[in-house]
XYZ file of C-alpha atoms in Angstrom:
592
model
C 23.032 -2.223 42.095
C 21.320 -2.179 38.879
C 23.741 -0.285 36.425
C 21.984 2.942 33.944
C 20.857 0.872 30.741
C 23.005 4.401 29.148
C 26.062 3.201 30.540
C 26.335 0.385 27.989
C 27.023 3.136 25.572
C 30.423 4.416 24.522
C 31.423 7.559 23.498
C 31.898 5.601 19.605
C 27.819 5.165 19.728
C 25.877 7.729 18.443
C 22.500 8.067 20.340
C 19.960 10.355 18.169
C 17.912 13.220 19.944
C 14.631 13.920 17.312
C 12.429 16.784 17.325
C 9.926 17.689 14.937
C 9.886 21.305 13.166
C 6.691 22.865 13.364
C 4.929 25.365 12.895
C 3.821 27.335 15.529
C 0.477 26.386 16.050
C 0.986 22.970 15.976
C 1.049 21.339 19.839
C 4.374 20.004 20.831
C 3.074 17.207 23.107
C 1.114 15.183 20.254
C 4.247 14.627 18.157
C 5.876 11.528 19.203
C 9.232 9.613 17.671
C 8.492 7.100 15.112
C 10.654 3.884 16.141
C 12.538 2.442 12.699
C 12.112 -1.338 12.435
C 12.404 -3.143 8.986
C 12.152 -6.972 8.446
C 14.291 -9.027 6.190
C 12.803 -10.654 3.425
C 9.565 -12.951 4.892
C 8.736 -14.573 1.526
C 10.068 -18.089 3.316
C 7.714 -18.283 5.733
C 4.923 -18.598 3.274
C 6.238 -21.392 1.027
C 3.833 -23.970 0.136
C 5.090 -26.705 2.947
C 5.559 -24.430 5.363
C 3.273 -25.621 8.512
C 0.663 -23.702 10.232
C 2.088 -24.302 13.506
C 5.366 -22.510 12.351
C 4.045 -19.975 10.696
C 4.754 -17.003 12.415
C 7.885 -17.161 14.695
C 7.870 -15.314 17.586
C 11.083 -13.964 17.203
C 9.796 -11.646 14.691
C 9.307 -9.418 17.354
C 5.309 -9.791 17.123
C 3.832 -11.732 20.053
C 0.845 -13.365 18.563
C -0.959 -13.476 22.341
C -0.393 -9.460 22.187
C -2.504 -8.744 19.360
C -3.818 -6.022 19.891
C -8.097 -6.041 20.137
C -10.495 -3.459 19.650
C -14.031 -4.318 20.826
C -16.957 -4.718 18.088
C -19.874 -6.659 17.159
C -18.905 -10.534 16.362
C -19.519 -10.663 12.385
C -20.559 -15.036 12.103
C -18.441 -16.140 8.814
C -19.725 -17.135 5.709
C -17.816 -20.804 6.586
C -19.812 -21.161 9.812
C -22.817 -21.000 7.469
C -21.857 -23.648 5.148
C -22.855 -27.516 5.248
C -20.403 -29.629 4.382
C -20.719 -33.577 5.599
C -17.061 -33.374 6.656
C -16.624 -30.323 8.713
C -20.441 -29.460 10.456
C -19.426 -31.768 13.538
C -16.455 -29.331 14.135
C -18.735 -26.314 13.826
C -19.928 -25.809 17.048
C -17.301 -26.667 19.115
C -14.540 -24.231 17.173
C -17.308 -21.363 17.737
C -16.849 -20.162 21.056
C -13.057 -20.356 20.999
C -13.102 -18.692 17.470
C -15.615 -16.066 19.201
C -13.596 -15.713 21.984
C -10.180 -14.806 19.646
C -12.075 -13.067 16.301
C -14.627 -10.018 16.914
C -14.435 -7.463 14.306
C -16.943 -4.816 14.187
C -19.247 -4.766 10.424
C -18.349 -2.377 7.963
C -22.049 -0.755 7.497
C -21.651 -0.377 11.391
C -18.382 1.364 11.886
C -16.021 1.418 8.895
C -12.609 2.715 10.937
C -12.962 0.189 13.805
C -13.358 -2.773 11.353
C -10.576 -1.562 9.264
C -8.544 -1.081 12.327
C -10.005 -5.301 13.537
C -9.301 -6.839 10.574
C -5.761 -5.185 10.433
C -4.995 -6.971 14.204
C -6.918 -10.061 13.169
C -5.582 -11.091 10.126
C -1.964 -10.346 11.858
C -1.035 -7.403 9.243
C 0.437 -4.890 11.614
C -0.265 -3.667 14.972
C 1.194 0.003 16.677
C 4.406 0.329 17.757
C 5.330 1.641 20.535
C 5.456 5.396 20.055
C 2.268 6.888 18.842
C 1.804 6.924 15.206
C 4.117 4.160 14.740
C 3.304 0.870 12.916
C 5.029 -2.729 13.681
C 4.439 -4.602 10.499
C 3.746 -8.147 10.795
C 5.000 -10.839 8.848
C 2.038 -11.405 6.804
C 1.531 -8.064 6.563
C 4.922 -7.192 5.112
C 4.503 -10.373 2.493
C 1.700 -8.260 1.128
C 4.429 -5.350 0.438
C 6.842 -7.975 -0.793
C 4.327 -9.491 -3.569
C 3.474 -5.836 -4.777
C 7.432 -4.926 -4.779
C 7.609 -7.971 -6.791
C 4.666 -8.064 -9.426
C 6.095 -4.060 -9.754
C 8.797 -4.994 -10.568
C 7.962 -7.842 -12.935
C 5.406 -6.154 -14.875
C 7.375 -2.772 -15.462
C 10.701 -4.283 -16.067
C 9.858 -4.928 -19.642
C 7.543 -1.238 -19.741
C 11.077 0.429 -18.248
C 12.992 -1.284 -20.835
C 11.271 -0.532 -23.972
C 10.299 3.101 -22.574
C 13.510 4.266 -21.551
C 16.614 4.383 -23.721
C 19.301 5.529 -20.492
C 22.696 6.026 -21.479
C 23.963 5.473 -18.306
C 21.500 2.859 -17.559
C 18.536 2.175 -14.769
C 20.812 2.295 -11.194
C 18.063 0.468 -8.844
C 19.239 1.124 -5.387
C 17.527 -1.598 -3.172
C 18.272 -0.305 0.026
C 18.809 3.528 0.872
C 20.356 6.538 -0.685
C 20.717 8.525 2.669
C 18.513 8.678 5.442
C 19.529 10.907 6.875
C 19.647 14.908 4.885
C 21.494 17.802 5.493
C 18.920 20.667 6.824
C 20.551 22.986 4.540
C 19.301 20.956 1.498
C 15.737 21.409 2.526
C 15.967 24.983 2.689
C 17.653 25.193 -0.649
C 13.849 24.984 -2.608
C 11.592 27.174 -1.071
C 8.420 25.529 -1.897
C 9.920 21.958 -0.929
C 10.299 23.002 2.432
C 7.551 25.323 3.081
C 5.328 22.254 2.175
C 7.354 19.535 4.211
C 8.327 21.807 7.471
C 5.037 20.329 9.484
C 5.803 17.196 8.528
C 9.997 17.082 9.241
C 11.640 14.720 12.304
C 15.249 16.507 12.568
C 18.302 15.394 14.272
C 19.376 17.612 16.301
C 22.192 15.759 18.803
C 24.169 12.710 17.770
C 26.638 10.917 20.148
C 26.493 13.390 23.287
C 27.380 16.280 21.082
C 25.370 18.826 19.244
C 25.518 18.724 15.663
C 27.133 21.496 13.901
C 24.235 21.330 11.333
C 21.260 19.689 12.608
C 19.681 16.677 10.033
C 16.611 15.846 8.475
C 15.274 12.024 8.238
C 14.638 11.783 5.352
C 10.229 12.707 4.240
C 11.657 12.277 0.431
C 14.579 11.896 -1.132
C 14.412 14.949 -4.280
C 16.752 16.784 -2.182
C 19.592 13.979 -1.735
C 19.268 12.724 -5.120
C 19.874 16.326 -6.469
C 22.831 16.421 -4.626
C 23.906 13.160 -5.958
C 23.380 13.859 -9.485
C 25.502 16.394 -9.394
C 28.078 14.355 -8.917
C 26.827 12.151 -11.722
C 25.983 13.818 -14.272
C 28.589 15.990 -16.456
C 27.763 15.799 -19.997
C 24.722 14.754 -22.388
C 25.914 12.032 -22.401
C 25.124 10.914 -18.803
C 21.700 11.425 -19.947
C 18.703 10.207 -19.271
C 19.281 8.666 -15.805
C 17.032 7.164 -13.354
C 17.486 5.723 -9.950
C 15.047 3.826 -8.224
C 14.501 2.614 -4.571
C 12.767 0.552 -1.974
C 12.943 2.058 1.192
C 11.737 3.865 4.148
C 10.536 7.227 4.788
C 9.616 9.230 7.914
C 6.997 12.065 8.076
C 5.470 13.672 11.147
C 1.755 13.231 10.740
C -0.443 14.560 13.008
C -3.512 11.742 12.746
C -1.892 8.574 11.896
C -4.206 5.655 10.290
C -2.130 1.926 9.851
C -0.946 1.571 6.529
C -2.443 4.959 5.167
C -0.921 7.202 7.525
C 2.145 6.643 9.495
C 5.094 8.744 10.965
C 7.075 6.041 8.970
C 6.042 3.863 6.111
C 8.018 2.258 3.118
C 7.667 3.160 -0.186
C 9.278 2.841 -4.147
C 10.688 5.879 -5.031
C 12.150 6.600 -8.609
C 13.989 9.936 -10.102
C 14.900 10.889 -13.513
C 17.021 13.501 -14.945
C 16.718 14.593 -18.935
C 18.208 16.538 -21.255
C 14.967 18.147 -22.419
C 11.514 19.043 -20.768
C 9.702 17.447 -23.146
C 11.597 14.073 -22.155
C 10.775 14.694 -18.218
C 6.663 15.090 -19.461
C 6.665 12.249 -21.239
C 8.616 10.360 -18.220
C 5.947 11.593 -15.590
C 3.040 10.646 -17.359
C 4.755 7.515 -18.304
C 4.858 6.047 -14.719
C 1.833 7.286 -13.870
C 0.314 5.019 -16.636
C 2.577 2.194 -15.106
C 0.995 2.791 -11.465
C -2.675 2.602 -13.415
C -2.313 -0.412 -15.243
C -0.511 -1.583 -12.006
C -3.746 -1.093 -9.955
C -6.100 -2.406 -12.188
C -4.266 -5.366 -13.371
C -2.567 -6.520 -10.269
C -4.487 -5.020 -7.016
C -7.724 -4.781 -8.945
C -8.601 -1.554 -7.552
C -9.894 0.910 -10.951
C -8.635 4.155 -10.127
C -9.258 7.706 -11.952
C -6.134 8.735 -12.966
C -5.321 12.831 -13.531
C -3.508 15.869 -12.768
C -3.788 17.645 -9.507
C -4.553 20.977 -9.208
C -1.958 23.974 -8.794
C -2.986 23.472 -4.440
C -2.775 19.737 -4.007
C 0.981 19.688 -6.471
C 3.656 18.245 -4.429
C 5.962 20.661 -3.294
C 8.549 21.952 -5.403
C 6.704 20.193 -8.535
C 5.868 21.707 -11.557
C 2.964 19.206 -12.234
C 1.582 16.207 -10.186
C -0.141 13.386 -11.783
C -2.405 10.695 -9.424
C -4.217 7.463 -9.135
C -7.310 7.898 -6.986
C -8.717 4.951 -5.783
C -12.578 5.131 -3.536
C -12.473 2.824 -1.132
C -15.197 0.942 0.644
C -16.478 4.076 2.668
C -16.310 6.073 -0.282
C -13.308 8.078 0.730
C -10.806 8.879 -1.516
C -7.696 7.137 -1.602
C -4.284 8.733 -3.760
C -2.634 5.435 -4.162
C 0.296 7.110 -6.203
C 1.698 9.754 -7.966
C 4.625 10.941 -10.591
C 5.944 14.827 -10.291
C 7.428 16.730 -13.444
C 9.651 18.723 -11.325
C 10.309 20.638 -14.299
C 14.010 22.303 -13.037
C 13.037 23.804 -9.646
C 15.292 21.455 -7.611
C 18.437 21.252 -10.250
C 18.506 25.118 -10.232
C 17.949 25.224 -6.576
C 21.165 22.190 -6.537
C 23.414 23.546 -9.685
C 22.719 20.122 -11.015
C 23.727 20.966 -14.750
C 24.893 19.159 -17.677
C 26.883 20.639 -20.735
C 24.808 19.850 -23.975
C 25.871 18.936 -27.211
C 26.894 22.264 -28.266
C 29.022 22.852 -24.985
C 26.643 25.054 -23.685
C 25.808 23.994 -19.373
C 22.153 23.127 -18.983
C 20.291 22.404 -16.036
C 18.690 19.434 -15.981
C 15.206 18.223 -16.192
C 13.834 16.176 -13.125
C 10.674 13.849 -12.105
C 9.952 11.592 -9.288
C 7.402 9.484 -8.515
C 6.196 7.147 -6.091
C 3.925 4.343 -4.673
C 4.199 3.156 -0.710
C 2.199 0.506 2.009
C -0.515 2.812 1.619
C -1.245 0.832 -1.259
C -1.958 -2.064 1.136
C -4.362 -0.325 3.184
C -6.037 0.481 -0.471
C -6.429 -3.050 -1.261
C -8.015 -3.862 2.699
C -10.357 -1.050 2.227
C -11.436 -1.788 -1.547
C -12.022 -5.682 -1.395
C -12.478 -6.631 2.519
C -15.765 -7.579 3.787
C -17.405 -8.127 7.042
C -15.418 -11.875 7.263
C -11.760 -9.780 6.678
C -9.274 -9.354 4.201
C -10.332 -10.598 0.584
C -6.730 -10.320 -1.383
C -6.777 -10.553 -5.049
C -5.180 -13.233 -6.339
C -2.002 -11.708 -8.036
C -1.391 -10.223 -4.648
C -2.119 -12.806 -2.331
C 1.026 -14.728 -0.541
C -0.806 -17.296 -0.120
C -3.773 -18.021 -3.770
C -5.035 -21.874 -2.109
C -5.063 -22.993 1.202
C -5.325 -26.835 1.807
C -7.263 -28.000 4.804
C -7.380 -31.441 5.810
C -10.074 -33.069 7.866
C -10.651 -35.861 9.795
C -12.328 -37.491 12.872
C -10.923 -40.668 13.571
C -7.586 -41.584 14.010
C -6.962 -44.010 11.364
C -8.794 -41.295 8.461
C -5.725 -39.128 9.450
C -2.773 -40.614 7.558
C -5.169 -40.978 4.161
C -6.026 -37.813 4.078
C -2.989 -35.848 4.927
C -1.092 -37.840 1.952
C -3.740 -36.770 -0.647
C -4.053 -33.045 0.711
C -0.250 -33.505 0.223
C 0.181 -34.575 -3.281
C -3.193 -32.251 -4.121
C -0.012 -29.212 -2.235
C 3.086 -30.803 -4.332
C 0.905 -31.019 -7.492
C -0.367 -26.868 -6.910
C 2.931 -26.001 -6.111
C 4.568 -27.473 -9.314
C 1.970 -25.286 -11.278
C 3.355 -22.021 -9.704
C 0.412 -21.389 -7.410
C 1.072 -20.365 -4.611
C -0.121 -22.822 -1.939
C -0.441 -23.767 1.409
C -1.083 -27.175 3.659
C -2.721 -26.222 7.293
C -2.142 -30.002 8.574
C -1.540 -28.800 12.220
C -3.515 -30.323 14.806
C -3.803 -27.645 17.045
C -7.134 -25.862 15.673
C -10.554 -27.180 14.275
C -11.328 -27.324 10.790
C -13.933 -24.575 11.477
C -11.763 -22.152 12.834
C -9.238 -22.835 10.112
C -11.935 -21.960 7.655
C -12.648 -18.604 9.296
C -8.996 -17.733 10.102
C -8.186 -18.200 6.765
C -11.271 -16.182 5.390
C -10.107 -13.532 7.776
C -6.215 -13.417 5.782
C -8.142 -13.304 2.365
C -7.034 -16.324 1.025
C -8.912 -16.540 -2.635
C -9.787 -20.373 -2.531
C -9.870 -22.749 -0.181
C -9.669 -26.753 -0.855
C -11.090 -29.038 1.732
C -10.234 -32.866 1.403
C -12.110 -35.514 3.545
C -12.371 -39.167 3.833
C -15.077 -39.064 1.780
C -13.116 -37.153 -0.677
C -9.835 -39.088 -1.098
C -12.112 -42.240 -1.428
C -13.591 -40.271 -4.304
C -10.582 -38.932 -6.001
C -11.813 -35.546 -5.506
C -11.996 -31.913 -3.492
C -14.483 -29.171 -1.990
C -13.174 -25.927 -3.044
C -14.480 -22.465 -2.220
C -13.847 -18.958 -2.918
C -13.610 -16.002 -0.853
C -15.410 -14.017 -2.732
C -18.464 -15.467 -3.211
C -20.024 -16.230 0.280
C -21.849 -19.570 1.403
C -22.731 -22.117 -0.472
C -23.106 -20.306 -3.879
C -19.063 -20.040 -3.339
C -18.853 -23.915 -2.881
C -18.081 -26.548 -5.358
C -18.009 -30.098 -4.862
C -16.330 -33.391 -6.386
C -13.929 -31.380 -8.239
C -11.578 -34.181 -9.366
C -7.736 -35.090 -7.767
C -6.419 -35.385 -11.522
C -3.237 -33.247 -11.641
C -4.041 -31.702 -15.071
C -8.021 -30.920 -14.271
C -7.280 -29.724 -10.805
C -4.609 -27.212 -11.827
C -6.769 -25.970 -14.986
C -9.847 -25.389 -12.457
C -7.507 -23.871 -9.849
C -6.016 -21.640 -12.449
C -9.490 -20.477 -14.042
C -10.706 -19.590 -10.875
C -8.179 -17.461 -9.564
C -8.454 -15.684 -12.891
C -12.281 -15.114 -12.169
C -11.330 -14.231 -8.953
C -9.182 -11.458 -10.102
C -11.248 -10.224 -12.559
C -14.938 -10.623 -10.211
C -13.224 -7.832 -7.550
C -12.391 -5.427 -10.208
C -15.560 -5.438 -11.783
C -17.031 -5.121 -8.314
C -14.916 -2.690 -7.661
C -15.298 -0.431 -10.685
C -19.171 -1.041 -10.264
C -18.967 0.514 -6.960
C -16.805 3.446 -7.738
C -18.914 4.134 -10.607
C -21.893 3.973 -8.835
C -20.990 6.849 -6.114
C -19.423 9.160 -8.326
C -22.527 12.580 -8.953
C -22.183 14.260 -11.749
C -22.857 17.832 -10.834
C -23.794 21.529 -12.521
C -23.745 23.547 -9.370
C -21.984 24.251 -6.145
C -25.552 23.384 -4.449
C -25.320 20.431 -6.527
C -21.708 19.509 -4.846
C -22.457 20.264 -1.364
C -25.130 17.612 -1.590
C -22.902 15.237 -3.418
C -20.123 15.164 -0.811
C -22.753 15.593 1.880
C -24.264 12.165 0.874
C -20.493 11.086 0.939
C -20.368 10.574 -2.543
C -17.493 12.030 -5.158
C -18.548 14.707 -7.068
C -17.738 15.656 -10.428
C -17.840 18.710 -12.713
C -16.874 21.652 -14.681
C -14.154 23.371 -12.858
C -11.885 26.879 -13.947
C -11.963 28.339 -10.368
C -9.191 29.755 -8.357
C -7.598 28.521 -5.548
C -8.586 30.666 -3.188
C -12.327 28.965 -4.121
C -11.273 25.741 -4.024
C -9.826 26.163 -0.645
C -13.191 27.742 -0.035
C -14.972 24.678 -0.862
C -12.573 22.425 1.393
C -13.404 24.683 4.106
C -17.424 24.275 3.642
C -17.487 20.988 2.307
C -14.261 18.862 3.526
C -14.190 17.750 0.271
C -10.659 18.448 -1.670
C -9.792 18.781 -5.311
C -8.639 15.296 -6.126
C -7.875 15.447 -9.768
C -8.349 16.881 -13.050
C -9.260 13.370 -14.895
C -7.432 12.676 -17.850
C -10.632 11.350 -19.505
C -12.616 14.382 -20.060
C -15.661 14.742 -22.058
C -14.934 16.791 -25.432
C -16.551 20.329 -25.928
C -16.568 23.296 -23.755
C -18.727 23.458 -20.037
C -19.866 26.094 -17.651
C -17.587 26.194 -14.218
C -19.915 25.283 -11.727
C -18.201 27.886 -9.130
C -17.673 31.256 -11.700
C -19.709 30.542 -14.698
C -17.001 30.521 -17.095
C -16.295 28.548 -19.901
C -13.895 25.824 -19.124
C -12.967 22.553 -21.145
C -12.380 19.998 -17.960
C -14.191 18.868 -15.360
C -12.619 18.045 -11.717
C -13.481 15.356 -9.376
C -13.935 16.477 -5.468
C -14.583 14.352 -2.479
C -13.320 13.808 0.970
C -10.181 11.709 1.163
C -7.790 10.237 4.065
């Protein structure tokens, strides 16, 4: 007889019952339980001699024959266009089997399902088993890993010289707690009347009712409050600042891979001051950090500004944002940094006693950026062939494709594409050989177009006999993108390599910024905004309404507040809903 999986369990095991809290109106049978699942470090599988046909094991938990599909038009690649003497006799036999494996629907045609093709195409993610959940892939997940990285790179130096902390920088790599008392929730009243839709709560662990059921964790202000005041006695202790790379779990009602999960992973950071002048300057500190972050590394130009009093995060003070448009001309808030001013250390008792013995309560911000940011940089740059990854992002800057049609072309050419691999790789680019035998060189063009690799170097017979390579970019299409007899020479290649990642970098921010600027209306009038957003454009202007009018225009428009930007034209300007005088303008437009 087949034994009750259950009865592997002991009473030592702890098996979790979730629910989600609600509110009443929201329908108990769409909420589902978002399965956990975190990978260990991937960053191995992408090393520069790392094989294609290892490149993905299959104990990763992701079945590459599972993939998940979504029907669409076939979108040909810009590779199957191009003439190259090496590769055209390859052309037509990799199509139908690339056909038969690759059909993601065109952006102009329907933007969701190719976001949602080139996700399961270029093996980023796929759903997990419980609706709303996301399985991210190894590739996927390296994505994360090089933004965790260049973060933390870049603003090592910008922490260091911005922050004098007494007690120092304590960066918590793995988790705080995930799981939260419900108690501390309730302790700030506008923390949890804005996160009660959103909250998975524990309610039974190891067969027995919990005397006080548990959050998992939607943020971590709570937690860290209750750990700082076991930190932090005197002046002394102050400033401090944790920050961490880990996982959070909210219960969202329309879930979109990458943008909008019941789970995703994140870096959070918290600060505590002496002074609120200190916690300002901290907030709008990292939220300069998360702009220069965008621009320089994902190439995505966001508007950067404060939120209104409606869209603040809950239990905040004041919320500052990035807001990137992406390719649809949605809005996208890529990050954010909250002066919590001292709602949650009053709410906690989290105090300090000051120089002159007096007990203070503390002055607080967080601020954060998650995988959303991934989904940001698919919508922004990706075209109709896939991903197109900028440069400092990419795992993978140069792939190296070897190509041959006889048997005795095969051993020539694999030893140059491999020196052309050792000689990238001593450079610091990040490079990869595709020397399996298992695909044609024309679907290894498109599968790597589809991944977003920035260049690709083909090397011939022709080519080693010449001392030189065919390299193209992803982000210029056809033969335009193509260069030929680019020479073997360790110290040209790298130089040309190098320059044209640069240009590669800077091409999709300019495109980018073009774009964005492009669709943003300036507007006098509500008439004037209605037609904005109805043309899905952003629209932006003059703005000293109430809230009760801004949710108006939501309602009538579906268009939200998204930010006061900090740049602001100097003098004073008419509302556009009241006809008062008013010194900023506000950006709306519909958003995911």
């Amino acid at each position: 007889m087949r034994k009750n999986h259950h009865s592997q369990y002991t009473p030592q095991h702890t098996i979790f019952h979730v629910k989600t809290s609600s509110r009443p109106y929201h329908c108990p049978q769409r909420h589902s339980l978002m399965v956990a699942l975190r990978l260990p470090s991937v960053s191995a599988l992408f090393s520069p001699s790392a094989a294609v046909s290892r490149r993905y094991p299959e104990i990763l938990w992701c079945s590459h024959h599972n993939v998940r599909r979504f029907s669409g038009v076939s979108a040909q690649s810009t590779a199957e266009k191009e003439a190259s003497p090496e590769t055209e006799p390859v052309r037509v036999a990799a199509r139908k089997d690339r056909d038969e494996e690759r059909r993601v629907t065109p952006r102009s045609q329907d933007f969701n399902a190719w976001y949602n093709d080139v996700i399961a195409d270029a093996e980023l993610a796929d759903y997990g088993p419980v609706r709303g959940t996301m399985v991210i892939r190894p590739y996927g997940y390296a994505i994360w890993e090089a933004i965790q990285r260049l973060f933390e790179r870049e603003n090592q130096g910008d922490w260091a010289q911005q922050h004098v902390f007494s007690a120092g920088m304590i960066d918590i790599k793995e988790d705080i707690s995930k799981f939260i008392p419900y108690s501390f929730i309730e302790k700030e009243a506008s923390h949890v009347e804005g996160f009660s839709p959103e909250l998975a709560v524990v309610t039974i662990g190891g067969g027995k009712e919990l005397e006080e059921k548990l959050v998992v964790r939607p943020t971590s202000e709570t937690i860290v409050n209750h750990m700082f005041t076991q930190w932090i006695h005197s002046y002394r202790d102050l400033p401090l600042m944790i920050n961490q790379w880990a996982n959070v779990t909210r219960w969202e009602m329309r879930t979109k891979p990458f943008v909008r999960t019941l789970e995703f992973l994140w870096q959070e950071g918290h600060t505590a001051h002496a002074t609120p002048e200190e916690a300002e300057k901290e907030a709008l500190q990292m939220i300069d950090i998360y702009t220069k972050f965008a621009y320089d590394q994902a190439a995505i130009p966001v508007i950067t500004g404060r939120k209104s009093e409606v869209e603040t995060f809950a239990g905040a003070d004041r919320t500052y944002t990035i807001e990137a448009m992406m390719g649809d001309r949605k809005a996208l808030q890529a990050g954010t940094s909250h002066n919590l001013g001292q709602n949650f250390s009053r709410a906690f008792g989290t105090q300090f006693t000051d120089e002159n013995g007096q007990r203070q309560h503390v002055w607080q911000t967080s601020w954060a950026i998650s995988t959303r940011f991934v989904g940001g940089i698919i919508m922004t740059h990706g075209d109709d062939a896939g991903l197109m990854l900028p440069p400092k992002i990419a795992p993978i800057q140069v792939i190296i494709i070897p190509i041959w049609r006889k048997a005795d072309e095969q051993a020539g050419v694999l030893n140059a594409a491999s020196s052309v691999a050792e000689v990238l790789k001593s450079a610091s680019i990040k490079v990869q050989l595709d020397d399996s035998d298992q695909r044609t060189p024309g679907w290894k063009f498109n599968f790597w177009e589809m991944k977003g690799v920035p260049l690709r170097i083909e090397i011939g017979p022709r080519d080693v006999s010449s001392g030189s390579v065919v390299i193209s970019r992803r982000d210029v299409p056809g033969k335009q993108g193509k260069v030929f007899g680019i020479s073997m020479e360790p110290s040209i290649l790298v130089a040309y390599v190098k320059d044209k990642l640069d240009e590669i970098q800077s091409s999709l921010l300019e495109r980018a910024k073009s774009f964005r600027d492009s669709n943003i209306v300036d507007v006098s009038s509500y008439g004037e905004l209605k037609e904005a957003i109805s043309l899905g454009k952003w629209a932006r202007g003059p703005w000293s309404a109430s809230d009760a009018e801004e949710l108006k225009v939501k309602e009538e428009t579906g268009a939200t507040l998204r930010c006061f930007p900090f740049e602001q034209s100097p003098g004073m300007k008419t509302c556009l809903i009241t006809g008062n005088p008013t010194e900023e303008v506000a950006i709306f437009a519909k958003s995911y």
